[in-house]
Short mmCIF file of N, CA and C in Angstrom, two decimals:
data_model
loop_
_atom_site.label_atom_id
_atom_site.label_comp_id
_atom_site.label_asym_id
_atom_site.label_seq_id
_atom_site.Cartn_x
_atom_site.Cartn_y
_atom_site.Cartn_z
N TYR A 1 4.28 -4.32 -19.84
CA TYR A 1 3.79 -4.00 -17.74
C TYR A 1 3.11 -5.23 -17.78
N ALA A 2 2.90 -5.37 -17.63
CA ALA A 2 1.62 -6.25 -17.29
C ALA A 2 1.32 -8.06 -17.07
N TYR A 3 3.12 -8.20 -17.78
CA TYR A 3 3.93 -9.26 -18.24
C TYR A 3 5.20 -9.55 -17.08
N ILE A 4 5.33 -7.96 -16.90
CA ILE A 4 6.22 -8.09 -15.85
C ILE A 4 5.69 -8.39 -14.40
N TYR A 5 4.67 -7.21 -14.49
CA TYR A 5 4.24 -7.02 -13.14
C TYR A 5 3.65 -8.68 -12.59
N GLN A 6 2.33 -9.74 -13.69
CA GLN A 6 2.56 -10.65 -13.49
C GLN A 6 3.83 -11.75 -12.83
N LYS A 7 5.20 -10.83 -13.41
CA LYS A 7 6.25 -12.26 -13.31
C LYS A 7 6.61 -12.10 -11.85
N GLN A 8 6.78 -10.55 -12.00
CA GLN A 8 7.62 -10.53 -10.41
C GLN A 8 6.23 -10.69 -9.15
N ALA A 9 5.14 -10.73 -8.85
CA ALA A 9 4.10 -11.24 -9.00
C ALA A 9 4.18 -12.63 -8.40
N GLU A 10 4.42 -13.36 -9.43
CA GLU A 10 4.95 -15.14 -8.73
C GLU A 10 6.18 -15.33 -8.21
N ALA A 11 6.86 -14.50 -8.79
CA ALA A 11 8.62 -14.57 -7.91
C ALA A 11 8.40 -14.01 -6.57
N LEU A 12 7.09 -13.30 -6.55
CA LEU A 12 6.94 -13.29 -4.75
C LEU A 12 6.37 -14.07 -4.48
N THR A 13 5.98 -14.29 -4.25
CA THR A 13 4.92 -15.44 -4.00
C THR A 13 5.48 -15.97 -4.12
N GLU A 14 7.12 -17.01 -4.49
CA GLU A 14 7.58 -18.36 -4.18
C GLU A 14 8.69 -18.43 -3.76
N ALA A 15 8.71 -16.68 -3.33
CA ALA A 15 9.85 -16.17 -2.59
C ALA A 15 9.11 -16.99 -0.91
N TRP A 16 7.71 -16.47 -0.59
CA TRP A 16 6.65 -16.07 0.22
C TRP A 16 7.28 -17.32 0.76
N GLN A 17 6.34 -18.39 -0.52
CA GLN A 17 5.99 -19.44 -0.08
C GLN A 17 7.63 -20.53 0.55
N ASN A 18 8.75 -20.43 0.51
CA ASN A 18 9.93 -20.74 0.23
C ASN A 18 10.27 -20.51 1.61
N PHE A 19 10.43 -19.50 2.24
CA PHE A 19 10.73 -18.75 3.38
C PHE A 19 9.57 -18.60 4.54
N LYS A 20 8.31 -19.80 3.84
CA LYS A 20 7.40 -19.75 4.72
C LYS A 20 7.90 -21.27 5.11
N ALA A 21 8.34 -21.59 4.54
CA ALA A 21 8.55 -24.04 3.91
C ALA A 21 9.64 -23.64 4.91
N LYS A 22 10.29 -22.61 4.89
CA LYS A 22 11.98 -23.73 4.95
C LYS A 22 12.62 -21.99 6.10
N PRO A 23 12.44 -21.03 6.51
CA PRO A 23 12.56 -19.84 7.74
C PRO A 23 14.15 -19.56 7.53
N ASP A 24 14.92 -19.04 6.85
CA ASP A 24 16.47 -18.58 7.59
C ASP A 24 15.94 -17.88 8.96
N LYS A 25 16.64 -18.93 9.48
CA LYS A 25 16.85 -17.05 10.84
C LYS A 25 17.01 -16.24 11.24
N LYS A 26 18.09 -15.84 11.19
CA LYS A 26 18.01 -14.57 10.53
C LYS A 26 17.53 -13.47 9.48
N LEU A 27 17.37 -14.48 8.46
CA LEU A 27 15.97 -13.30 7.61
C LEU A 27 14.77 -13.26 8.63
N LEU A 28 14.30 -13.74 9.20
CA LEU A 28 13.00 -14.57 10.13
C LEU A 28 13.18 -13.21 10.80
N LYS A 29 14.87 -13.40 11.27
CA LYS A 29 14.28 -11.99 12.81
C LYS A 29 14.80 -10.78 11.95
N GLU A 30 15.53 -11.24 10.84
CA GLU A 30 15.10 -9.22 10.61
C GLU A 30 13.51 -8.95 10.44
N PHE A 31 13.32 -9.53 9.78
CA PHE A 31 11.26 -9.41 9.38
C PHE A 31 11.48 -8.73 11.04
N GLN A 32 11.41 -10.14 11.32
CA GLN A 32 10.29 -9.95 12.53
C GLN A 32 10.21 -8.01 12.89
N GLU A 33 11.62 -8.41 13.13
CA GLU A 33 12.96 -6.45 13.74
C GLU A 33 11.59 -5.95 12.17
N TYR A 34 11.55 -5.46 11.13
CA TYR A 34 11.26 -4.97 9.87
C TYR A 34 9.59 -4.76 10.84
N LYS A 35 8.85 -5.75 10.92
CA LYS A 35 7.49 -5.92 11.31
C LYS A 35 7.24 -4.79 12.60
N ILE A 36 7.96 -4.90 13.16
CA ILE A 36 8.32 -4.34 15.06
C ILE A 36 8.22 -2.77 13.89
N ARG A 37 9.42 -1.86 14.18
CA ARG A 37 9.75 -0.65 12.99
C ARG A 37 8.62 -0.50 12.78
N ASN A 38 8.02 -0.65 11.71
CA ASN A 38 7.44 -0.12 10.77
C ASN A 38 5.61 -0.40 11.21
N ASP A 39 5.85 -0.85 12.16
CA ASP A 39 3.77 -1.48 11.77
C ASP A 39 3.03 0.04 12.26
N PHE A 40 3.75 1.34 12.21
CA PHE A 40 3.21 2.00 12.54
C PHE A 40 2.28 2.02 10.95
N TRP A 41 3.44 1.41 9.70
CA TRP A 41 2.13 1.97 8.62
C TRP A 41 2.06 0.64 7.83
N LEU A 42 2.60 0.27 8.44
CA LEU A 42 2.62 -1.37 7.53
C LEU A 42 1.48 -2.40 7.56
N ASP A 43 1.16 -2.81 9.29
CA ASP A 43 0.04 -2.86 9.55
C ASP A 43 -1.82 -2.54 8.38
N LYS A 44 -1.86 -0.81 9.00
CA LYS A 44 -2.47 -0.36 7.43
C LYS A 44 -3.07 -1.58 6.51
N ASP A 45 -1.65 -0.54 5.97
CA ASP A 45 -1.34 -1.11 4.47
C ASP A 45 -2.00 -2.81 4.40
N SER A 46 -0.96 -3.87 5.22
CA SER A 46 -1.43 -4.98 4.61
C SER A 46 -3.06 -5.60 4.61
N LEU A 47 -3.41 -4.60 5.77
CA LEU A 47 -5.26 -4.95 6.37
C LEU A 47 -5.73 -4.51 5.09
N TYR A 48 -5.55 -3.62 4.76
CA TYR A 48 -5.99 -2.78 3.21
C TYR A 48 -5.63 -3.49 1.91
N GLU A 49 -4.14 -4.24 2.41
CA GLU A 49 -4.40 -5.65 0.89
C GLU A 49 -4.90 -6.65 0.82
N ALA A 50 -5.40 -7.41 2.71
CA ALA A 50 -6.23 -8.20 2.33
C ALA A 50 -7.36 -8.23 1.89
N LEU A 51 -8.34 -6.46 2.16
CA LEU A 51 -9.88 -5.93 1.90
C LEU A 51 -9.50 -5.55 0.75
N SER A 52 -8.84 -5.42 -0.53
CA SER A 52 -8.05 -5.49 -1.82
C SER A 52 -8.53 -6.88 -2.15
N ILE A 53 -8.22 -7.37 -1.38
CA ILE A 53 -8.39 -8.89 -1.91
C ILE A 53 -10.01 -9.43 -2.13
N GLU A 54 -10.43 -9.49 -1.05
CA GLU A 54 -11.69 -9.20 -0.29
C GLU A 54 -13.02 -8.08 -1.80
N HIS A 55 -12.50 -7.90 -1.77
CA HIS A 55 -13.42 -6.53 -2.25
C HIS A 55 -13.39 -6.46 -4.33
N GLY A 56 -12.06 -7.35 -4.57
CA GLY A 56 -11.12 -8.26 -5.93
C GLY A 56 -10.79 -7.01 -6.33
N ASN A 57 -10.65 -4.85 -5.40
CA ASN A 57 -9.83 -3.90 -6.56
C ASN A 57 -9.22 -3.73 -5.08
N ASP A 58 -8.66 -2.53 -6.20
CA ASP A 58 -7.61 -2.16 -4.62
C ASP A 58 -8.19 -0.37 -4.60
N TYR A 59 -9.35 0.09 -5.13
CA TYR A 59 -10.10 1.65 -4.22
C TYR A 59 -10.83 1.60 -3.73
N TRP A 60 -10.85 1.87 -2.17
CA TRP A 60 -11.25 1.80 -1.64
C TRP A 60 -12.83 1.83 -1.87
N PRO A 61 -13.39 3.62 -2.48
CA PRO A 61 -14.67 4.47 -2.80
C PRO A 61 -15.02 2.57 -4.23
N LEU A 62 -14.61 2.05 -4.26
CA LEU A 62 -15.42 1.65 -5.27
C LEU A 62 -15.50 0.65 -4.58
N TRP A 63 -15.73 -0.24 -2.96
CA TRP A 63 -15.87 -0.81 -1.77
C TRP A 63 -17.54 -0.78 -1.95
N ASP A 64 -17.74 -2.22 -1.90
CA ASP A 64 -19.26 -2.03 -1.52
C ASP A 64 -19.36 -2.54 0.08
N SER A 65 -19.03 -2.18 0.44
CA SER A 65 -19.41 -2.37 2.10
C SER A 65 -18.79 -1.64 2.84
N GLU A 66 -19.50 -0.48 3.44
CA GLU A 66 -19.54 0.91 4.00
C GLU A 66 -18.61 0.66 5.24
N THR A 67 -18.47 -0.48 6.77
CA THR A 67 -17.56 -0.90 6.91
C THR A 67 -16.09 -1.07 7.18
N ASP A 68 -16.33 -1.94 5.48
CA ASP A 68 -15.02 -1.78 5.01
C ASP A 68 -14.38 -0.37 4.26
N LYS A 69 -15.61 0.38 4.12
CA LYS A 69 -14.58 1.05 3.45
C LYS A 69 -14.24 2.59 4.42
N ASN A 70 -14.50 2.54 6.11
CA ASN A 70 -14.45 2.65 7.48
C ASN A 70 -13.75 1.86 8.01
N LEU A 71 -13.34 0.94 8.02
CA LEU A 71 -13.27 -0.22 8.92
C LEU A 71 -12.04 -0.35 9.82
N PHE A 72 -12.21 0.56 10.57
CA PHE A 72 -11.93 0.85 12.84
C PHE A 72 -12.80 -0.40 13.59
N ASN A 73 -13.30 -0.27 12.96
CA ASN A 73 -13.69 -2.09 13.90
C ASN A 73 -13.52 -2.55 14.86
N PRO A 74 -13.12 -3.02 15.96
CA PRO A 74 -11.97 -4.43 16.34
C PRO A 74 -12.53 -5.09 15.93
N LYS A 75 -13.63 -6.04 16.33
CA LYS A 75 -14.17 -7.39 15.68
C LYS A 75 -14.03 -7.53 13.85
N SER A 76 -14.55 -6.45 12.56
CA SER A 76 -14.33 -6.34 11.57
C SER A 76 -12.42 -6.13 11.74
N ILE A 77 -12.05 -6.71 12.14
CA ILE A 77 -10.72 -6.44 11.78
C ILE A 77 -10.11 -7.87 12.34
N ASP A 78 -10.74 -8.09 13.25
CA ASP A 78 -10.69 -10.00 13.53
C ASP A 78 -10.74 -10.33 12.65
N GLU A 79 -11.46 -10.55 12.15
CA GLU A 79 -12.27 -11.69 11.01
C GLU A 79 -10.96 -11.22 9.67
N ILE A 80 -11.36 -10.26 8.99
CA ILE A 80 -10.44 -9.10 7.80
C ILE A 80 -9.03 -10.33 8.64
N SER A 81 -8.56 -9.99 9.11
CA SER A 81 -7.07 -10.38 9.73
C SER A 81 -7.40 -12.45 10.03
N LYS A 82 -7.93 -12.84 10.52
CA LYS A 82 -8.01 -13.90 10.48
C LYS A 82 -7.70 -15.05 9.59
N LYS A 83 -8.93 -14.28 7.96
CA LYS A 83 -9.26 -14.81 7.03
C LYS A 83 -8.45 -14.76 6.01
N TYR A 84 -7.58 -13.53 5.92
CA TYR A 84 -6.48 -12.76 5.17
C TYR A 84 -5.37 -12.84 6.04
N GLU A 85 -4.90 -14.40 6.79
CA GLU A 85 -3.98 -13.46 7.14
C GLU A 85 -2.64 -14.22 6.92
N ASP A 86 -2.34 -15.14 6.14
CA ASP A 86 -1.23 -15.06 5.41
C ASP A 86 -1.15 -14.94 4.00
N ASP A 87 -1.73 -13.52 3.48
CA ASP A 87 -2.11 -12.92 2.78
C ASP A 87 -1.12 -11.65 3.42
N ILE A 88 -1.46 -11.45 4.70
CA ILE A 88 -1.45 -9.93 5.16
C ILE A 88 -0.11 -10.11 5.93
N GLU A 89 0.29 -11.63 5.45
CA GLU A 89 2.07 -11.99 6.23
C GLU A 89 3.01 -11.75 5.48
N LYS A 90 2.36 -11.93 3.95
CA LYS A 90 2.79 -12.04 2.43
C LYS A 90 3.47 -10.76 2.76
N TYR A 91 1.67 -9.99 2.53
CA TYR A 91 2.28 -8.06 1.77
C TYR A 91 3.17 -7.52 2.93
N LYS A 92 3.40 -7.83 4.32
CA LYS A 92 4.66 -7.84 5.11
C LYS A 92 5.63 -8.15 4.00
N PHE A 93 5.79 -9.56 3.91
CA PHE A 93 6.78 -9.72 3.36
C PHE A 93 7.84 -9.25 2.69
N ILE A 94 6.44 -9.12 0.98
CA ILE A 94 6.72 -8.60 0.40
C ILE A 94 7.59 -6.46 0.18
N GLN A 95 6.91 -6.09 0.97
CA GLN A 95 7.43 -4.49 1.73
C GLN A 95 8.52 -5.44 2.32
N PHE A 96 9.14 -5.73 3.28
CA PHE A 96 9.90 -6.20 3.70
C PHE A 96 11.46 -6.74 2.55
N ILE A 97 11.38 -7.68 1.71
CA ILE A 97 12.11 -7.56 0.79
C ILE A 97 12.42 -6.76 -0.41
N LEU A 98 11.84 -5.54 -0.53
CA LEU A 98 11.54 -4.70 -1.51
C LEU A 98 12.77 -3.56 -0.53
N TYR A 99 11.48 -3.33 0.73
CA TYR A 99 12.91 -2.26 2.09
C TYR A 99 14.83 -2.90 1.97
N LYS A 100 14.90 -4.48 1.67
CA LYS A 100 16.04 -4.49 1.62
C LYS A 100 16.58 -5.44 0.34
N GLN A 101 16.46 -4.53 -0.28
CA GLN A 101 16.45 -4.13 -1.82
C GLN A 101 17.10 -3.11 -2.09
N ASN A 102 16.02 -2.23 -1.62
CA ASN A 102 15.86 -0.73 -2.12
C ASN A 102 17.37 -0.16 -0.77
N GLU A 103 17.54 -0.37 0.43
CA GLU A 103 19.23 -0.57 0.64
C GLU A 103 20.23 -0.95 0.25
N LYS A 104 19.64 -2.03 -0.50
CA LYS A 104 21.69 -2.68 -1.39
C LYS A 104 22.13 -1.78 -2.71
N THR A 105 20.61 -1.39 -2.45
CA THR A 105 20.58 -1.19 -4.06
C THR A 105 21.62 0.19 -3.93
N ARG A 106 20.73 1.08 -2.50
CA ARG A 106 21.77 2.65 -2.80
C ARG A 106 23.12 1.94 -2.47
N GLU A 107 23.33 0.82 -1.05
CA GLU A 107 24.46 0.93 -0.89
C GLU A 107 25.55 0.76 -1.88
N TYR A 108 25.20 -0.11 -3.07
CA TYR A 108 25.29 0.10 -4.16
C TYR A 108 26.34 1.44 -5.05
N ALA A 109 24.98 2.47 -4.38
CA ALA A 109 25.45 2.90 -5.45
C ALA A 109 26.03 4.31 -4.43
N LEU A 110 25.95 4.23 -3.57
CA LEU A 110 26.88 5.11 -3.14
C LEU A 110 28.64 4.38 -3.25
N GLU A 111 28.41 3.83 -3.45
CA GLU A 111 29.60 2.58 -2.94
C GLU A 111 31.19 3.43 -4.51
N HIS A 112 29.89 3.36 -5.14
CA HIS A 112 30.44 3.40 -6.39
C HIS A 112 30.11 5.44 -7.23
N GLY A 113 29.78 5.85 -6.38
CA GLY A 113 30.39 6.99 -6.88
C GLY A 113 28.04 7.02 -7.60
N ILE A 114 27.59 6.64 -7.83
CA ILE A 114 26.24 6.98 -8.97
C ILE A 114 25.32 7.86 -8.32
N LYS A 115 24.64 8.36 -8.47
CA LYS A 115 23.88 9.59 -8.17
C LYS A 115 22.63 8.20 -8.25
N MET A 116 21.55 9.19 -7.94
CA MET A 116 20.27 8.59 -8.29
C MET A 116 18.98 9.52 -8.14
N ILE A 117 18.32 9.79 -9.44
CA ILE A 117 17.41 10.70 -8.93
C ILE A 117 15.65 10.14 -9.14
N ALA A 118 15.52 10.31 -8.69
CA ALA A 118 13.34 9.41 -8.79
C ALA A 118 12.54 10.33 -8.02
N ASP A 119 11.50 10.14 -8.74
CA ASP A 119 10.43 11.26 -8.73
C ASP A 119 10.22 10.50 -7.23
N ARG A 120 9.86 11.83 -6.15
CA ARG A 120 8.67 11.84 -5.36
C ARG A 120 7.46 11.95 -5.12
N GLN A 121 6.89 10.99 -3.83
CA GLN A 121 5.31 10.69 -4.24
C GLN A 121 4.94 12.78 -3.49
N VAL A 122 4.38 12.94 -4.48
CA VAL A 122 3.81 13.94 -4.40
C VAL A 122 2.56 14.30 -3.64
N ALA A 123 1.45 13.03 -3.36
CA ALA A 123 0.16 12.64 -2.90
C ALA A 123 0.40 11.79 -1.65
N PHE A 124 -0.96 11.59 -1.51
CA PHE A 124 -1.34 10.37 -0.54
C PHE A 124 -1.58 9.39 -1.88
N SER A 125 -1.60 7.88 -1.04
CA SER A 125 -1.83 6.22 -2.06
C SER A 125 -3.39 6.25 -1.33
N ASP A 126 -4.06 5.73 -2.14
CA ASP A 126 -5.76 5.01 -1.56
C ASP A 126 -5.57 4.87 -0.41
N ARG A 127 -3.91 3.49 0.34
CA ARG A 127 -4.20 3.42 1.39
C ARG A 127 -4.22 3.94 2.47
N ASP A 128 -3.54 5.33 2.02
CA ASP A 128 -2.81 6.58 3.27
C ASP A 128 -4.46 7.46 3.50
N THR A 129 -5.02 7.43 2.15
CA THR A 129 -6.07 8.12 3.24
C THR A 129 -7.53 7.27 3.15
N TRP A 130 -7.50 5.79 2.50
CA TRP A 130 -8.01 5.26 3.43
C TRP A 130 -8.11 4.35 5.43
N ALA A 131 -7.04 4.53 6.09
CA ALA A 131 -6.80 4.51 6.67
C ALA A 131 -6.48 5.67 7.81
N TYR A 132 -6.12 7.16 6.79
CA TYR A 132 -7.12 8.99 7.92
C TYR A 132 -7.72 9.28 7.28
N GLN A 133 -8.93 8.64 7.34
CA GLN A 133 -10.00 9.13 6.15
C GLN A 133 -10.57 10.26 7.29
N SER A 134 -9.73 11.08 8.08
CA SER A 134 -10.11 12.28 9.29
C SER A 134 -9.16 13.36 8.76
N LEU A 135 -8.42 13.08 8.44
CA LEU A 135 -7.07 13.70 7.59
C LEU A 135 -7.17 14.74 6.91
N PHE A 136 -8.92 14.16 6.16
CA PHE A 136 -9.03 14.70 4.87
C PHE A 136 -9.80 15.47 4.67
N LEU A 137 -10.65 16.71 3.67
CA LEU A 137 -11.56 17.48 3.15
C LEU A 137 -12.23 17.29 2.70
N ASP A 138 -13.79 16.34 2.66
CA ASP A 138 -14.57 15.27 2.01
C ASP A 138 -14.77 15.56 0.63
N GLY A 139 -14.86 14.85 -0.25
CA GLY A 139 -15.23 15.65 -1.54
C GLY A 139 -14.71 16.85 -2.05
N TRP A 140 -13.17 16.95 -1.84
CA TRP A 140 -12.13 18.18 -1.93
C TRP A 140 -10.86 17.24 -2.97
N MET A 141 -10.80 17.70 -3.81
CA MET A 141 -8.89 17.01 -4.24
C MET A 141 -8.21 18.00 -5.21
N LEU A 142 -7.10 17.63 -4.67
CA LEU A 142 -5.54 18.12 -5.65
C LEU A 142 -5.90 19.19 -7.40
N GLY A 143 -5.68 18.96 -8.01
CA GLY A 143 -5.48 19.66 -9.01
C GLY A 143 -4.44 21.18 -9.84
N CYS A 144 -4.80 21.35 -10.88
CA CYS A 144 -4.65 22.52 -11.30
C CYS A 144 -5.21 23.39 -11.85
N PRO A 145 -5.36 24.58 -11.67
CA PRO A 145 -6.54 25.42 -12.47
C PRO A 145 -5.68 25.20 -14.56
N PRO A 146 -6.42 26.38 -14.75
CA PRO A 146 -5.68 26.18 -16.33
C PRO A 146 -5.16 27.55 -16.34
N ASP A 147 -3.50 27.06 -17.46
CA ASP A 147 -2.60 27.23 -18.24
C ASP A 147 -2.46 27.28 -19.23
N TYR A 148 -1.63 27.65 -19.78
CA TYR A 148 -1.17 27.56 -20.89
C TYR A 148 -1.54 26.23 -21.40
N PHE A 149 -0.55 25.59 -21.03
CA PHE A 149 -0.69 23.86 -20.98
C PHE A 149 -1.83 23.22 -21.21
N SER A 150 -3.20 23.76 -20.49
CA SER A 150 -4.74 23.28 -19.99
C SER A 150 -5.32 23.56 -20.11
N LYS A 151 -6.39 24.44 -20.78
CA LYS A 151 -6.82 25.34 -20.67
C LYS A 151 -8.73 25.13 -19.99
N ASP A 152 -8.38 23.74 -19.68
CA ASP A 152 -9.65 23.64 -18.64
C ASP A 152 -9.43 23.15 -17.59
N GLY A 153 -7.73 23.28 -17.14
CA GLY A 153 -6.76 22.84 -15.80
C GLY A 153 -6.92 21.25 -16.21
N GLN A 154 -6.94 20.90 -14.63
CA GLN A 154 -6.15 19.91 -14.87
C GLN A 154 -7.17 18.97 -13.25
N ALA A 155 -8.04 17.94 -13.27
CA ALA A 155 -8.00 17.05 -12.12
C ALA A 155 -7.43 16.04 -11.75
N TRP A 156 -6.29 16.47 -10.84
CA TRP A 156 -6.04 15.37 -11.00
C TRP A 156 -6.38 14.14 -8.99
N GLY A 157 -7.37 14.62 -8.61
CA GLY A 157 -7.72 13.51 -7.85
C GLY A 157 -7.48 13.81 -6.81
N PHE A 158 -6.15 14.23 -6.45
CA PHE A 158 -5.94 13.50 -4.60
C PHE A 158 -6.49 14.44 -4.12
N PRO A 159 -6.50 13.77 -2.73
CA PRO A 159 -7.31 14.41 -1.71
C PRO A 159 -6.23 15.17 -0.91
N VAL A 160 -7.33 15.88 -0.48
CA VAL A 160 -6.60 17.34 -0.03
C VAL A 160 -7.10 17.68 1.92
N MET A 161 -5.27 17.04 2.62
CA MET A 161 -5.38 17.47 3.93
C MET A 161 -6.32 18.29 4.39
N ASN A 162 -7.32 17.96 5.90
CA ASN A 162 -8.21 19.30 6.13
C ASN A 162 -6.85 19.58 7.38
N PRO A 163 -6.68 21.91 7.55
CA PRO A 163 -5.91 22.44 7.77
C PRO A 163 -6.59 21.98 9.76
N GLU A 164 -7.68 21.78 9.89
CA GLU A 164 -8.19 21.27 11.44
C GLU A 164 -7.42 20.95 11.88
N THR A 165 -6.99 19.56 11.25
CA THR A 165 -6.04 18.20 11.67
C THR A 165 -4.68 18.67 11.70
N MET A 166 -4.40 19.14 10.55
CA MET A 166 -2.49 19.25 10.77
C MET A 166 -2.14 19.72 11.70
N TYR A 167 -2.82 21.25 12.53
CA TYR A 167 -2.47 21.53 13.29
C TYR A 167 -2.75 21.67 14.34
N ASN A 168 -2.43 21.20 15.87
CA ASN A 168 -2.64 21.52 16.95
C ASN A 168 -3.09 22.94 16.99
N ALA A 169 -3.42 23.32 18.44
CA ALA A 169 -4.00 24.58 18.83
C ALA A 169 -3.09 25.97 18.62
N ASP A 170 -1.88 24.90 19.88
CA ASP A 170 -0.99 26.23 19.84
C ASP A 170 -0.53 25.70 18.58
N GLY A 171 -0.48 25.62 16.94
CA GLY A 171 0.80 25.66 15.82
C GLY A 171 1.60 24.40 15.87
N SER A 172 1.40 23.74 16.59
CA SER A 172 2.31 22.78 16.42
C SER A 172 1.60 22.33 15.77
N LEU A 173 2.27 21.08 14.96
CA LEU A 173 2.60 20.09 14.20
C LEU A 173 0.98 19.07 14.47
N GLY A 174 -0.51 18.64 14.31
CA GLY A 174 -0.67 17.95 14.92
C GLY A 174 -0.55 15.88 14.33
#
């Protein structure tokens, strides 16, 4: 796994460097459109990527800086964004490439009558819990109680959404 992870990272870095050195106009246009369409999550995720580089790990509760743990100070965001501008754009580019590959795989499967089954995300990523901290209950984590398979239960460590922030006063989704 470590070997594949490293080689994939090297290939994606090379693709990013080649794209920057000689951008294809059609691909550049698609990339710009992708960034605009997905800015509601992509900007926060790429900022998290920059902070992960800054702190040497991608688990925000371990970061030393309280400012970075709760980073929605425009001055700090500007500083990190400038310092890691290339890393942020590279992260966005990689997400774009993965999106394109997923679309091609999905199209191929549909054309050839292939049914695909995949795991679904059952909890929130660390990036999500960092970006939307106000939506979660502080100190609460999901798990399951003791049962036939586990006499002590299981601590999954997934954050729990705060029901007070999930719904508006009229009962509509918050």
